[in-house]
Every structure is written in C-alpha cells, then in structure tokens.
Amino acid sequence: MSIQIKDVQTILTQPAGSRLVIVKIITSDDGLYGLGCATFTQRFHAVHTAIEQHFKPFLIGRDVDRIEETWQMLMVNGYWRNGPVLNNAISGVDQALWDIKGKRAGMPVYQLLGGKCREGAAVYGHAGGDTPEAVVDSIRQFEEQGYRYIRCQMGGYGGKASTLVKPEGAPEGAYYNRKEYMMNHLRMFEHIRAEMGFEVELLHDIHERLHPIEAVGFAKDMEEFKLFFLEDALAPEDIEWFRHIRQQCATPQAMGELFNHPHEWTPLIEGRLIDFMRMHVSQMGGITPARNVAAFGQMYGVRTAWHGPGDTSPVGHAANLHLDLWAPNFGIQEWCRFPEHVYEMFPGLPEVRNGYMYPSDGPGLGIDIDEDLAAKYPCANEVIGWTQTRLPDGSPARP
Ligand code: MG
C-alpha cells in the first residue's frame, strides 16, 4: 500500500553551541514519521524558509517510498542546484525518507544499504590546548576513555598569534599568523611524538588557512610525524594543488567538508589525490549521494571520514553512523561528544564506548526527538564571530 507525505515540519533548536535544523516528515500512515538533519548553523533561517516555503508544497502527497525519484526531482526542480542551503534542505528530506523506509521495513538503515561490515565505527576526538604540554594532557584524557584516534590543535584553528603587528585602525576579529601557526604546530607534533611515541593515531586540521604553496611545504614537513590524516590542507578553490602535495610527500590527505558539487570531489577521487573523503552528509544532499560517492571512492582506494562536528545534529550523526557501519571503505568517524541533555532531547543518539560508536537498536535511523525539550532551547540570532577571521594586516581570511 502506498504511503504519502502528509506534512513537512522544521524543528529549530540550540541545545549546545550550534543552531540545529531538523526535518520531520509526517506520513499518511498514522504515527509513522521520519527525521533528517538539515543543519546549516550559520544560515539556519535560510534553510528553514527553503523547507517551509519551497519544499513542503512540492513534497506533500508524494510517495514516501520513492527516495531516489524524490531526490533527483528535488535537485532539479529549482533549476539552479548544488549550493549550500538548498543542499542542506534536501539532505534533511532525504535522511527523513530513509528513516521512514527503515521503519517500514522494521530494519536499521545500514541493513537497507547492504548490511554491516563492522559492529561499531571507530571515532576520533578533538584534543587541544594552548601549549604542547597541555595538548599532550588532553590527548591522554582521550586515551583514558578508550580513544585511539585523536585530532590535535593548539590554540584553535590557525593557532593563537602572539607576534601580530597590525596596521593602525585594524578592525576587531579572529586574527592568526600563518607562519607562526606552522612553526608552532611542527614543534607541537615533535613534542607529542617524543612524549607519546607513534602508537596513537594523530590527525590535524589546517582548516584551509594556508597559502597553497605553504600547505605543500607544511604537508611535507609533517610527514615525519606519520599522521593518520592531514585535513583541509587546501581550500576548495585551490584543489588543483593536491597534485603538488602528492608529488612531495606521503602524508595522507583528508578533504571535503565544504564541498557542495560533485565536480569538487570527483577529480580528487579519480586522481587518487586524497585518501579520505570528508563531505558533510547533511550538506551534500543526504544519505543518497553519500552512499553513491562512498561506492565510487571504494573503487579508487579512498576511504570515508564524514564530517561530524557539533554543527551536525544528533540525527545527522546517526545518518553518518549507518553509512559507517555499512561502507566497505569506511576510514574513521569524527565525533564531537554531546552533553548529557542532548541525549535526553534525542533518544537513541548513538553512543561511543571505548573509541567505537554504536547505533541504537531502533529501525530506520534509530533516533527520535523530544520536541517539548527542543522548544526549551530556541535558536539565538547572532552575528557569528569566529568566522570573522583576519590576517595580521587586518584583511579577511578563510575561517
Ligand atoms: Mg575540519
């Protein structure tokens, strides 16, 4: 019997740092609904409007089973495509439809994808501090909780600049100094490896803050520290430079959290220029394209490492996890460690034990939302500060 989409709702909530956007698709079958993550924390009103004003009228009355057809039509129905905001909105709808299909089948989504390749997904946490010693302390705390993969940053992205010489009248902002960042982080990794040896898997995120030629040199200098991966060495606008990094060193490259368009990841995978694909599943269009690109990467020896920070909602993390459990070429899963009240708000939120993430037993994505609790944490309207990044001369830079 065919079941139709009866209503599409958008739930906005900010239980921790990030403004979350959750899509709830209500069906004509009493009590059957699906959840998806459409979070774009910095521009959540735009996604909300896209879903409510443009997608809802398009979706109502459609067959919930036709995920692929709905996805293909949503992508082209607005004519212009493959940008943020609309991709986020499509991701939310797509994940909610997979959730519904799983509930209809009485199976978790990983079963619909082909079944498990593994029982749990290995995760990495974010260690940090203001000095190399503090970073080592932070790594040890993660190790005590069973983490074996740890990302290390000192003073946040780009480091904390101490030798800034700004021009007179330079505006306020999140300043950093590329040269100082590179020097400090090379010293930091030297210290970590001297203290801890080479057993623990270390990761680092450049956050696209270097000039391309600096990134080539930095990736080469980092080779001796044997990272699990170096992330976002280049900006999406500079991806042709990956070829030069490859020619210089064997530091594994992870890339893709900012990607919108298939033309951004296709040449990197095909050219075997990256080792891990980092696309944001709640931004690239959802489970449907993520499944396709995972299979594509598998043919080229490229592993998955889906973006998993705090501005992916718990529903988005559940979607990541179902892909992780299935994908033959799973690499690693980023994990942000939500506070306790977020577990209360999202019953079935995946749990991490001894460095592995596990899903709940529920069908579909296996996660729900307590809407009354979500309403107690409304989204704040604010101009985001941390993305107002500046170079020493005061000019704007990538965050
Ligand atoms: Mg990153």
mmCIF file of C-alpha atoms and ligand atoms in Angstrom:
data_model
loop_
_atom_site.group_PDB
_atom_site.id
_atom_site.type_symbol
_atom_site.label_atom_id
_atom_site.label_comp_id
_atom_site.label_asym_id
_atom_site.label_seq_id
_atom_site.Cartn_x
_atom_site.Cartn_y
_atom_site.Cartn_z
ATOM 1 C CA MET A 1 0.000 0.000 0.000
ATOM 2 C CA SER A 2 1.397 3.379 -0.888
ATOM 3 C CA ILE A 3 2.010 5.868 1.896
ATOM 4 C CA GLN A 4 2.155 9.601 1.168
ATOM 5 C CA ILE A 5 3.905 12.570 2.717
ATOM 6 C CA LYS A 6 1.221 14.374 4.707
ATOM 7 C CA ASP A 7 3.226 17.185 6.259
ATOM 8 C CA VAL A 8 6.777 18.506 6.451
ATOM 9 C CA GLN A 9 7.834 20.244 9.654
ATOM 10 C CA THR A 10 11.048 22.018 10.598
ATOM 11 C CA ILE A 11 12.322 21.923 14.167
ATOM 12 C CA LEU A 12 14.877 24.567 15.153
ATOM 13 C CA THR A 13 16.771 24.130 18.410
ATOM 14 C CA GLN A 14 20.062 25.119 20.029
ATOM 15 C CA PRO A 15 20.726 22.707 22.899
ATOM 16 C CA ALA A 16 24.504 23.300 22.860
ATOM 17 C CA GLY A 17 26.665 25.681 20.798
ATOM 18 C CA SER A 18 25.122 25.128 17.368
ATOM 19 C CA ARG A 19 21.724 26.030 15.915
ATOM 20 C CA LEU A 20 20.261 22.742 14.650
ATOM 21 C CA VAL A 21 17.709 22.255 11.873
ATOM 22 C CA ILE A 22 15.711 19.001 11.967
ATOM 23 C CA VAL A 23 13.236 17.978 9.262
ATOM 24 C CA LYS A 24 10.255 15.887 10.347
ATOM 25 C CA ILE A 25 8.233 14.205 7.611
ATOM 26 C CA ILE A 26 4.767 13.122 8.730
ATOM 27 C CA THR A 27 3.101 10.395 6.646
ATOM 28 C CA SER A 28 -0.436 9.336 5.845
ATOM 29 C CA ASP A 29 0.184 6.211 7.954
ATOM 30 C CA ASP A 30 -0.845 7.143 11.479
ATOM 31 C CA GLY A 31 2.176 7.554 13.776
ATOM 32 C CA LEU A 32 4.775 6.944 11.038
ATOM 33 C CA TYR A 33 7.257 9.790 10.587
ATOM 34 C CA GLY A 34 10.907 10.284 9.715
ATOM 35 C CA LEU A 35 13.660 12.644 10.896
ATOM 36 C CA GLY A 36 16.512 14.192 8.957
ATOM 37 C CA CYS A 37 19.312 16.698 9.626
ATOM 38 C CA ALA A 38 19.297 19.890 7.532
ATOM 39 C CA THR A 39 21.615 21.851 9.820
ATOM 40 C CA PHE A 40 23.470 24.888 8.456
ATOM 41 C CA THR A 41 24.149 26.576 11.761
ATOM 42 C CA GLN A 42 25.314 29.954 10.411
ATOM 43 C CA ARG A 43 22.370 30.358 7.987
ATOM 44 C CA PHE A 44 19.604 28.336 9.618
ATOM 45 C CA HIS A 45 16.795 30.773 8.720
ATOM 46 C CA ALA A 46 17.545 30.354 5.022
ATOM 47 C CA VAL A 47 17.276 26.539 5.246
ATOM 48 C CA HIS A 48 14.116 26.819 7.335
ATOM 49 C CA THR A 49 12.469 29.056 4.716
ATOM 50 C CA ALA A 50 13.537 26.764 1.855
ATOM 51 C CA ILE A 51 11.906 23.779 3.542
ATOM 52 C CA GLU A 52 8.723 25.534 4.658
ATOM 53 C CA GLN A 53 8.067 27.698 1.611
ATOM 54 C CA HIS A 54 9.549 25.754 -1.308
ATOM 55 C CA PHE A 55 9.864 22.076 -0.348
ATOM 56 C CA LYS A 56 6.698 21.484 1.651
ATOM 57 C CA PRO A 57 4.282 22.241 -1.232
ATOM 58 C CA PHE A 58 6.478 20.151 -3.557
ATOM 59 C CA LEU A 59 6.581 17.159 -1.189
ATOM 60 C CA ILE A 60 3.042 16.837 0.158
ATOM 61 C CA GLY A 61 1.208 13.939 -1.466
ATOM 62 C CA ARG A 62 4.359 12.197 -2.742
ATOM 63 C CA ASP A 63 5.002 8.504 -2.186
ATOM 64 C CA VAL A 64 7.397 8.113 0.783
ATOM 65 C CA ASP A 65 8.985 5.019 -0.785
ATOM 66 C CA ARG A 66 10.362 6.831 -3.824
ATOM 67 C CA ILE A 67 13.523 8.239 -2.216
ATOM 68 C CA GLU A 68 15.635 8.216 -5.360
ATOM 69 C CA GLU A 69 12.999 9.774 -7.579
ATOM 70 C CA THR A 70 12.192 12.433 -4.983
ATOM 71 C CA TRP A 71 15.887 13.245 -4.549
ATOM 72 C CA GLN A 72 16.515 13.545 -8.297
ATOM 73 C CA MET A 73 13.476 15.747 -8.787
ATOM 74 C CA LEU A 74 14.202 17.969 -5.756
ATOM 75 C CA MET A 75 17.702 18.579 -7.126
ATOM 76 C CA VAL A 76 16.491 19.874 -10.480
ATOM 77 C CA ASN A 77 13.105 21.321 -9.570
ATOM 78 C CA GLY A 78 14.646 24.651 -8.519
ATOM 79 C CA TYR A 79 16.685 24.691 -11.771
ATOM 80 C CA TRP A 80 19.807 26.118 -10.044
ATOM 81 C CA ARG A 81 21.442 23.460 -7.895
ATOM 82 C CA ASN A 82 24.418 22.164 -5.913
ATOM 83 C CA GLY A 83 24.748 25.012 -3.467
ATOM 84 C CA PRO A 84 24.580 25.185 0.319
ATOM 85 C CA VAL A 85 21.146 25.976 1.882
ATOM 86 C CA LEU A 86 19.160 24.008 -0.736
ATOM 87 C CA ASN A 87 21.568 21.052 -0.425
ATOM 88 C CA ASN A 88 21.066 21.189 3.368
ATOM 89 C CA ALA A 89 17.303 21.218 2.930
ATOM 90 C CA ILE A 90 17.460 18.253 0.513
ATOM 91 C CA SER A 91 19.706 16.382 2.980
ATOM 92 C CA GLY A 92 17.078 16.735 5.704
ATOM 93 C CA VAL A 93 14.303 15.409 3.459
ATOM 94 C CA ASP A 94 16.463 12.566 2.142
ATOM 95 C CA GLN A 95 17.505 11.361 5.610
ATOM 96 C CA ALA A 96 13.895 11.536 6.845
ATOM 97 C CA LEU A 97 12.758 9.376 3.900
ATOM 98 C CA TRP A 98 15.481 6.775 4.642
ATOM 99 C CA ASP A 99 14.348 6.830 8.279
ATOM 100 C CA ILE A 100 10.764 6.159 7.167
ATOM 101 C CA LYS A 101 11.814 3.365 4.814
ATOM 102 C CA GLY A 102 13.745 1.689 7.610
ATOM 103 C CA LYS A 103 10.778 1.959 9.952
ATOM 104 C CA ARG A 104 8.520 0.469 7.248
ATOM 105 C CA ALA A 105 10.923 -2.424 6.777
ATOM 106 C CA GLY A 106 11.475 -2.835 10.517
ATOM 107 C CA MET A 107 15.225 -2.550 9.866
ATOM 108 C CA PRO A 108 18.020 -0.115 10.680
ATOM 109 C CA VAL A 109 19.149 1.949 7.667
ATOM 110 C CA TYR A 110 22.522 0.134 7.487
ATOM 111 C CA GLN A 111 20.561 -3.022 6.599
ATOM 112 C CA LEU A 112 18.940 -1.261 3.653
ATOM 113 C CA LEU A 113 22.373 -0.180 2.406
ATOM 114 C CA GLY A 114 23.659 -3.758 2.331
ATOM 115 C CA GLY A 115 24.222 -4.686 5.961
ATOM 116 C CA LYS A 116 27.079 -4.243 8.396
ATOM 117 C CA CYS A 117 30.766 -4.548 7.556
ATOM 118 C CA ARG A 118 31.575 -3.799 11.214
ATOM 119 C CA GLU A 119 29.918 -3.727 14.630
ATOM 120 C CA GLY A 120 30.985 -0.211 15.590
ATOM 121 C CA ALA A 121 32.587 2.792 13.891
ATOM 122 C CA ALA A 122 35.978 3.942 15.202
ATOM 123 C CA VAL A 123 35.793 7.630 16.095
ATOM 124 C CA TYR A 124 38.279 10.432 16.672
ATOM 125 C CA GLY A 125 38.001 13.177 19.259
ATOM 126 C CA HIS A 126 39.380 16.727 19.322
ATOM 127 C CA ALA A 127 42.300 17.315 21.702
ATOM 128 C CA GLY A 128 43.539 20.828 22.242
ATOM 129 C CA GLY A 129 45.392 23.254 24.486
ATOM 130 C CA ASP A 130 47.475 26.403 24.450
ATOM 131 C CA THR A 131 50.859 24.699 24.833
ATOM 132 C CA PRO A 132 52.336 21.393 23.564
ATOM 133 C CA GLU A 133 52.246 20.114 27.172
ATOM 134 C CA ALA A 134 48.539 20.955 27.521
ATOM 135 C CA VAL A 135 47.795 19.189 24.220
ATOM 136 C CA VAL A 136 49.580 16.043 25.475
ATOM 137 C CA ASP A 137 47.444 16.177 28.660
ATOM 138 C CA SER A 138 44.327 16.477 26.533
ATOM 139 C CA ILE A 139 45.385 13.502 24.348
ATOM 140 C CA ARG A 140 45.964 11.395 27.468
ATOM 141 C CA GLN A 141 42.441 12.197 28.695
ATOM 142 C CA PHE A 142 41.013 10.907 25.413
ATOM 143 C CA GLU A 143 43.185 7.795 25.640
ATOM 144 C CA GLU A 144 41.868 7.080 29.142
ATOM 145 C CA GLN A 145 38.364 6.992 27.645
ATOM 146 C CA GLY A 146 39.450 4.496 25.006
ATOM 147 C CA TYR A 147 40.063 6.809 22.040
ATOM 148 C CA ARG A 148 42.828 5.621 19.725
ATOM 149 C CA TYR A 149 42.459 8.351 17.072
ATOM 150 C CA ILE A 150 42.885 11.939 18.215
ATOM 151 C CA ARG A 151 42.903 15.234 16.357
ATOM 152 C CA CYS A 152 45.389 17.749 17.804
ATOM 153 C CA GLN A 153 45.114 21.539 17.529
ATOM 154 C CA MET A 154 46.967 24.151 19.567
ATOM 155 C CA GLY A 155 45.209 27.480 20.200
ATOM 156 C CA GLY A 156 42.320 26.571 17.876
ATOM 157 C CA TYR A 157 42.409 26.747 14.091
ATOM 158 C CA GLY A 158 45.426 28.669 12.881
ATOM 159 C CA GLY A 159 46.845 28.852 16.414
ATOM 160 C CA LYS A 160 46.922 31.830 18.708
ATOM 161 C CA ALA A 161 49.058 34.577 17.215
ATOM 162 C CA SER A 162 51.444 36.221 19.674
ATOM 163 C CA THR A 163 53.592 38.247 17.308
ATOM 164 C CA LEU A 164 50.946 40.240 15.461
ATOM 165 C CA VAL A 165 51.898 43.621 14.061
ATOM 166 C CA LYS A 166 48.618 45.145 12.900
ATOM 167 C CA PRO A 167 48.292 48.363 10.909
ATOM 168 C CA GLU A 168 46.760 51.328 12.672
ATOM 169 C CA GLY A 169 42.964 51.182 12.668
ATOM 170 C CA ALA A 170 42.823 47.414 12.064
ATOM 171 C CA PRO A 171 39.335 46.100 12.925
ATOM 172 C CA GLU A 172 38.468 43.530 15.578
ATOM 173 C CA GLY A 173 38.455 39.906 14.505
ATOM 174 C CA ALA A 174 39.827 36.390 14.935
ATOM 175 C CA TYR A 175 43.432 37.065 13.967
ATOM 176 C CA TYR A 176 46.054 34.478 13.103
ATOM 177 C CA ASN A 177 49.517 34.362 11.609
ATOM 178 C CA ARG A 178 50.255 31.654 9.048
ATOM 179 C CA LYS A 179 53.989 31.435 9.644
ATOM 180 C CA GLU A 180 53.661 31.279 13.427
ATOM 181 C CA TYR A 181 50.903 28.665 13.144
ATOM 182 C CA MET A 182 53.110 26.382 11.055
ATOM 183 C CA MET A 183 56.176 26.754 13.283
ATOM 184 C CA ASN A 184 54.189 26.194 16.489
ATOM 185 C CA HIS A 185 52.418 23.120 15.191
ATOM 186 C CA LEU A 186 55.605 21.479 13.902
ATOM 187 C CA ARG A 187 57.083 21.980 17.384
ATOM 188 C CA MET A 188 53.886 20.655 18.952
ATOM 189 C CA PHE A 189 53.902 17.418 16.932
ATOM 190 C CA GLU A 190 57.615 16.952 17.675
ATOM 191 C CA HIS A 191 56.793 17.202 21.378
ATOM 192 C CA ILE A 192 53.783 14.854 21.168
ATOM 193 C CA ARG A 193 55.684 12.124 19.323
ATOM 194 C CA ALA A 194 58.679 12.462 21.689
ATOM 195 C CA GLU A 195 56.363 12.108 24.703
ATOM 196 C CA MET A 196 53.913 9.539 23.393
ATOM 197 C CA GLY A 197 55.638 7.594 20.633
ATOM 198 C CA PHE A 198 53.990 6.543 17.385
ATOM 199 C CA GLU A 199 51.299 4.129 18.619
ATOM 200 C CA VAL A 200 48.481 6.652 18.969
ATOM 201 C CA GLU A 201 46.912 7.788 15.669
ATOM 202 C CA LEU A 202 47.102 11.570 15.311
ATOM 203 C CA LEU A 203 45.164 13.862 12.984
ATOM 204 C CA HIS A 204 45.387 17.575 12.271
ATOM 205 C CA ASP A 205 43.104 20.105 10.556
ATOM 206 C CA ILE A 206 44.717 23.018 8.699
ATOM 207 C CA HIS A 207 41.220 24.403 8.100
ATOM 208 C CA GLU A 208 42.330 25.789 4.705
ATOM 209 C CA ARG A 209 44.253 28.599 6.425
ATOM 210 C CA LEU A 210 47.479 28.428 4.419
ATOM 211 C CA HIS A 211 48.545 29.638 1.002
ATOM 212 C CA PRO A 212 48.673 26.650 -1.370
ATOM 213 C CA ILE A 213 52.481 26.619 -1.558
ATOM 214 C CA GLU A 214 52.691 26.834 2.255
ATOM 215 C CA ALA A 215 50.327 23.877 2.501
ATOM 216 C CA VAL A 216 52.581 21.845 0.183
ATOM 217 C CA GLY A 217 55.602 22.607 2.403
ATOM 218 C CA PHE A 218 53.716 22.017 5.647
ATOM 219 C CA ALA A 219 52.343 18.629 4.494
ATOM 220 C CA LYS A 220 55.919 17.665 3.579
ATOM 221 C CA ASP A 221 57.318 18.831 6.937
ATOM 222 C CA MET A 222 54.585 16.882 8.769
ATOM 223 C CA GLU A 223 55.447 13.611 7.000
ATOM 224 C CA GLU A 224 57.878 12.534 9.744
ATOM 225 C CA PHE A 225 55.096 12.627 12.357
ATOM 226 C CA LYS A 226 53.124 9.958 10.479
ATOM 227 C CA LEU A 227 49.631 11.389 10.790
ATOM 228 C CA PHE A 228 46.519 9.289 10.240
ATOM 229 C CA PHE A 229 45.483 12.237 8.085
ATOM 230 C CA LEU A 230 46.030 15.919 7.471
ATOM 231 C CA GLU A 231 42.735 17.682 6.853
ATOM 232 C CA ASP A 232 41.756 20.599 4.623
ATOM 233 C CA ALA A 233 45.306 21.406 3.612
ATOM 234 C CA LEU A 234 43.763 23.436 0.779
ATOM 235 C CA ALA A 235 40.642 25.484 0.200
ATOM 236 C CA PRO A 236 38.033 24.101 -2.229
ATOM 237 C CA GLU A 237 39.093 26.887 -4.605
ATOM 238 C CA ASP A 238 42.673 25.544 -4.672
ATOM 239 C CA ILE A 239 42.152 21.795 -5.063
ATOM 240 C CA GLU A 240 44.368 21.564 -8.165
ATOM 241 C CA TRP A 241 47.273 21.978 -5.725
ATOM 242 C CA PHE A 242 46.679 18.497 -4.253
ATOM 243 C CA ARG A 243 48.716 17.147 -7.146
ATOM 244 C CA HIS A 244 51.739 19.061 -5.856
ATOM 245 C CA ILE A 245 51.269 17.766 -2.296
ATOM 246 C CA ARG A 246 51.133 14.193 -3.673
ATOM 247 C CA GLN A 247 54.362 14.719 -5.588
ATOM 248 C CA GLN A 248 56.140 15.876 -2.436
ATOM 249 C CA CYS A 249 55.081 13.548 0.368
ATOM 250 C CA ALA A 250 53.013 10.588 1.595
ATOM 251 C CA THR A 251 51.127 12.481 4.313
ATOM 252 C CA PRO A 252 47.537 11.132 3.985
ATOM 253 C CA GLN A 253 45.117 13.816 2.813
ATOM 254 C CA ALA A 254 41.518 14.309 4.012
ATOM 255 C CA MET A 255 39.267 16.783 2.221
ATOM 256 C CA GLY A 256 35.681 17.723 1.515
ATOM 257 C CA GLU A 257 33.647 19.134 4.419
ATOM 258 C CA LEU A 258 32.923 22.310 2.426
ATOM 259 C CA PHE A 259 32.123 20.574 -0.855
ATOM 260 C CA ASN A 260 28.720 21.127 -2.496
ATOM 261 C CA HIS A 261 29.169 19.943 -6.052
ATOM 262 C CA PRO A 262 30.152 16.507 -7.403
ATOM 263 C CA HIS A 263 32.746 18.219 -9.595
ATOM 264 C CA GLU A 264 34.626 19.104 -6.409
ATOM 265 C CA TRP A 265 35.143 15.534 -5.195
ATOM 266 C CA THR A 266 35.109 13.553 -8.460
ATOM 267 C CA PRO A 267 38.543 14.586 -9.810
ATOM 268 C CA LEU A 268 40.195 14.225 -6.393
ATOM 269 C CA ILE A 269 38.927 10.653 -6.010
ATOM 270 C CA GLU A 270 39.545 9.695 -9.625
ATOM 271 C CA GLY A 271 43.056 11.137 -9.496
ATOM 272 C CA ARG A 272 43.785 9.374 -6.187
ATOM 273 C CA LEU A 273 44.816 12.780 -4.851
ATOM 274 C CA ILE A 274 43.119 12.389 -1.458
ATOM 275 C CA ASP A 275 42.864 9.459 0.940
ATOM 276 C CA PHE A 276 39.749 10.346 2.930
ATOM 277 C CA MET A 277 36.522 11.997 1.759
ATOM 278 C CA ARG A 278 35.141 14.329 4.418
ATOM 279 C CA MET A 279 31.873 15.529 2.907
ATOM 280 C CA HIS A 280 29.180 16.785 5.265
ATOM 281 C CA VAL A 281 26.353 14.267 4.711
ATOM 282 C CA SER A 282 23.771 16.793 5.986
ATOM 283 C CA GLN A 283 25.004 19.273 3.410
ATOM 284 C CA MET A 284 25.878 17.238 0.292
ATOM 285 C CA GLY A 285 22.291 16.054 -0.159
ATOM 286 C CA GLY A 286 21.960 13.277 2.416
ATOM 287 C CA ILE A 287 22.405 9.518 2.511
ATOM 288 C CA THR A 288 21.564 9.017 -1.181
ATOM 289 C CA PRO A 289 24.594 10.866 -2.652
ATOM 290 C CA ALA A 290 26.847 9.821 0.267
ATOM 291 C CA ARG A 291 26.138 6.152 -0.491
ATOM 292 C CA ASN A 292 26.969 6.753 -4.164
ATOM 293 C CA VAL A 293 30.224 8.569 -3.526
ATOM 294 C CA ALA A 294 31.325 6.014 -0.907
ATOM 295 C CA ALA A 295 30.937 3.278 -3.536
ATOM 296 C CA PHE A 296 32.762 5.448 -6.070
ATOM 297 C CA GLY A 297 35.639 6.034 -3.610
ATOM 298 C CA GLN A 298 35.860 2.329 -2.877
ATOM 299 C CA MET A 299 36.935 1.715 -6.475
ATOM 300 C CA TYR A 300 39.835 4.162 -6.094
ATOM 301 C CA GLY A 301 41.091 3.223 -2.632
ATOM 302 C CA VAL A 302 39.657 6.361 -0.988
ATOM 303 C CA ARG A 303 38.091 5.933 2.455
ATOM 304 C CA THR A 304 35.213 7.738 4.171
ATOM 305 C CA ALA A 305 35.609 10.162 7.085
ATOM 306 C CA TRP A 306 32.288 12.019 7.125
ATOM 307 C CA HIS A 307 32.295 15.439 8.798
ATOM 308 C CA GLY A 308 30.983 15.024 12.358
ATOM 309 C CA PRO A 309 31.306 18.218 14.449
ATOM 310 C CA GLY A 310 28.775 19.802 16.850
ATOM 311 C CA ASP A 311 27.039 21.561 13.966
ATOM 312 C CA THR A 312 25.878 18.227 12.643
ATOM 313 C CA SER A 313 22.727 17.412 14.636
ATOM 314 C CA PRO A 314 22.375 14.110 16.526
ATOM 315 C CA VAL A 315 20.111 12.961 13.667
ATOM 316 C CA GLY A 316 22.934 13.745 11.223
ATOM 317 C CA HIS A 317 25.394 11.795 13.373
ATOM 318 C CA ALA A 318 23.037 8.818 13.275
ATOM 319 C CA ALA A 319 22.933 9.074 9.454
ATOM 320 C CA ASN A 320 26.763 9.169 9.373
ATOM 321 C CA LEU A 321 26.915 6.094 11.573
ATOM 322 C CA HIS A 322 24.603 3.974 9.399
ATOM 323 C CA LEU A 323 26.842 4.754 6.410
ATOM 324 C CA ASP A 324 29.940 3.955 8.523
ATOM 325 C CA LEU A 325 28.652 0.555 9.616
ATOM 326 C CA TRP A 326 27.911 -0.425 6.016
ATOM 327 C CA ALA A 327 30.732 1.145 3.929
ATOM 328 C CA PRO A 328 33.435 -1.359 2.968
ATOM 329 C CA ASN A 329 35.809 1.607 2.627
ATOM 330 C CA PHE A 330 34.984 3.228 5.971
ATOM 331 C CA GLY A 331 38.008 5.082 7.321
ATOM 332 C CA ILE A 332 37.117 6.937 10.526
ATOM 333 C CA GLN A 333 34.252 8.977 12.013
ATOM 334 C CA GLU A 334 34.676 12.433 13.558
ATOM 335 C CA TRP A 335 32.811 12.746 16.855
ATOM 336 C CA CYS A 336 32.000 15.826 18.948
ATOM 337 C CA ARG A 337 30.772 14.394 22.312
ATOM 338 C CA PHE A 338 27.361 15.949 23.053
ATOM 339 C CA PRO A 339 26.490 16.932 26.644
ATOM 340 C CA GLU A 340 24.017 14.785 28.614
ATOM 341 C CA HIS A 341 20.900 16.920 27.997
ATOM 342 C CA VAL A 342 21.316 16.452 24.225
ATOM 343 C CA TYR A 343 20.984 12.678 24.775
ATOM 344 C CA GLU A 344 17.752 13.423 26.604
ATOM 345 C CA MET A 345 16.491 15.575 23.749
ATOM 346 C CA PHE A 346 17.398 12.954 21.111
ATOM 347 C CA PRO A 347 16.566 9.472 22.453
ATOM 348 C CA GLY A 348 18.559 6.849 20.544
ATOM 349 C CA LEU A 349 21.541 9.171 19.932
ATOM 350 C CA PRO A 350 24.496 6.908 19.025
ATOM 351 C CA GLU A 351 26.765 6.083 21.953
ATOM 352 C CA VAL A 352 30.547 5.966 21.991
ATOM 353 C CA ARG A 353 32.233 3.342 24.164
ATOM 354 C CA ASN A 354 35.952 2.595 24.171
ATOM 355 C CA GLY A 355 36.542 4.559 20.968
ATOM 356 C CA TYR A 356 33.745 2.960 18.938
ATOM 357 C CA MET A 357 30.334 4.410 18.066
ATOM 358 C CA TYR A 358 27.250 2.192 18.223
ATOM 359 C CA PRO A 359 23.692 2.779 16.977
ATOM 360 C CA SER A 360 20.528 2.259 18.986
ATOM 361 C CA ASP A 361 18.529 -0.893 18.210
ATOM 362 C CA GLY A 362 15.661 1.040 16.624
ATOM 363 C CA PRO A 363 14.567 0.731 12.988
ATOM 364 C CA GLY A 364 15.337 3.482 10.485
ATOM 365 C CA LEU A 365 17.965 5.897 11.807
ATOM 366 C CA GLY A 366 17.072 4.713 15.313
ATOM 367 C CA ILE A 367 16.817 8.228 16.730
ATOM 368 C CA ASP A 368 13.932 10.401 17.914
ATOM 369 C CA ILE A 369 13.444 13.948 19.202
ATOM 370 C CA ASP A 370 11.669 15.246 22.302
ATOM 371 C CA GLU A 371 10.042 18.307 20.742
ATOM 372 C CA ASP A 372 8.949 19.829 24.068
ATOM 373 C CA LEU A 373 12.521 19.742 25.284
ATOM 374 C CA ALA A 374 13.807 21.075 21.936
ATOM 375 C CA ALA A 375 11.422 24.057 22.278
ATOM 376 C CA LYS A 376 13.089 24.978 25.577
ATOM 377 C CA TYR A 377 16.319 25.726 23.681
ATOM 378 C CA PRO A 378 15.373 28.266 20.974
ATOM 379 C CA CYS A 379 17.963 29.323 18.390
ATOM 380 C CA ALA A 380 19.741 32.592 19.151
ATOM 381 C CA ASN A 381 20.017 35.235 16.460
ATOM 382 C CA GLU A 382 23.588 36.450 16.406
ATOM 383 C CA VAL A 383 26.287 37.537 14.038
ATOM 384 C CA ILE A 384 28.907 34.779 14.123
ATOM 385 C CA GLY A 385 32.285 35.954 15.434
ATOM 386 C CA TRP A 386 34.665 33.038 14.995
ATOM 387 C CA THR A 387 34.231 33.081 11.210
ATOM 388 C CA GLN A 388 35.366 36.733 11.048
ATOM 389 C CA THR A 389 38.938 35.643 10.582
ATOM 390 C CA ARG A 390 41.717 38.081 9.760
ATOM 391 C CA LEU A 391 45.369 38.025 8.733
ATOM 392 C CA PRO A 392 47.938 40.209 10.570
ATOM 393 C CA ASP A 393 47.333 43.145 8.211
ATOM 394 C CA GLY A 394 43.627 43.069 9.083
ATOM 395 C CA SER A 395 42.410 41.630 5.775
ATOM 396 C CA PRO A 396 39.659 38.950 5.790
ATOM 397 C CA ALA A 397 40.738 35.316 5.637
ATOM 398 C CA ARG A 398 39.102 31.896 5.481
ATOM 399 C CA PRO A 399 37.859 30.644 8.869
HETATM 400 MG MG MG B 1 37.501 20.127 9.554
#
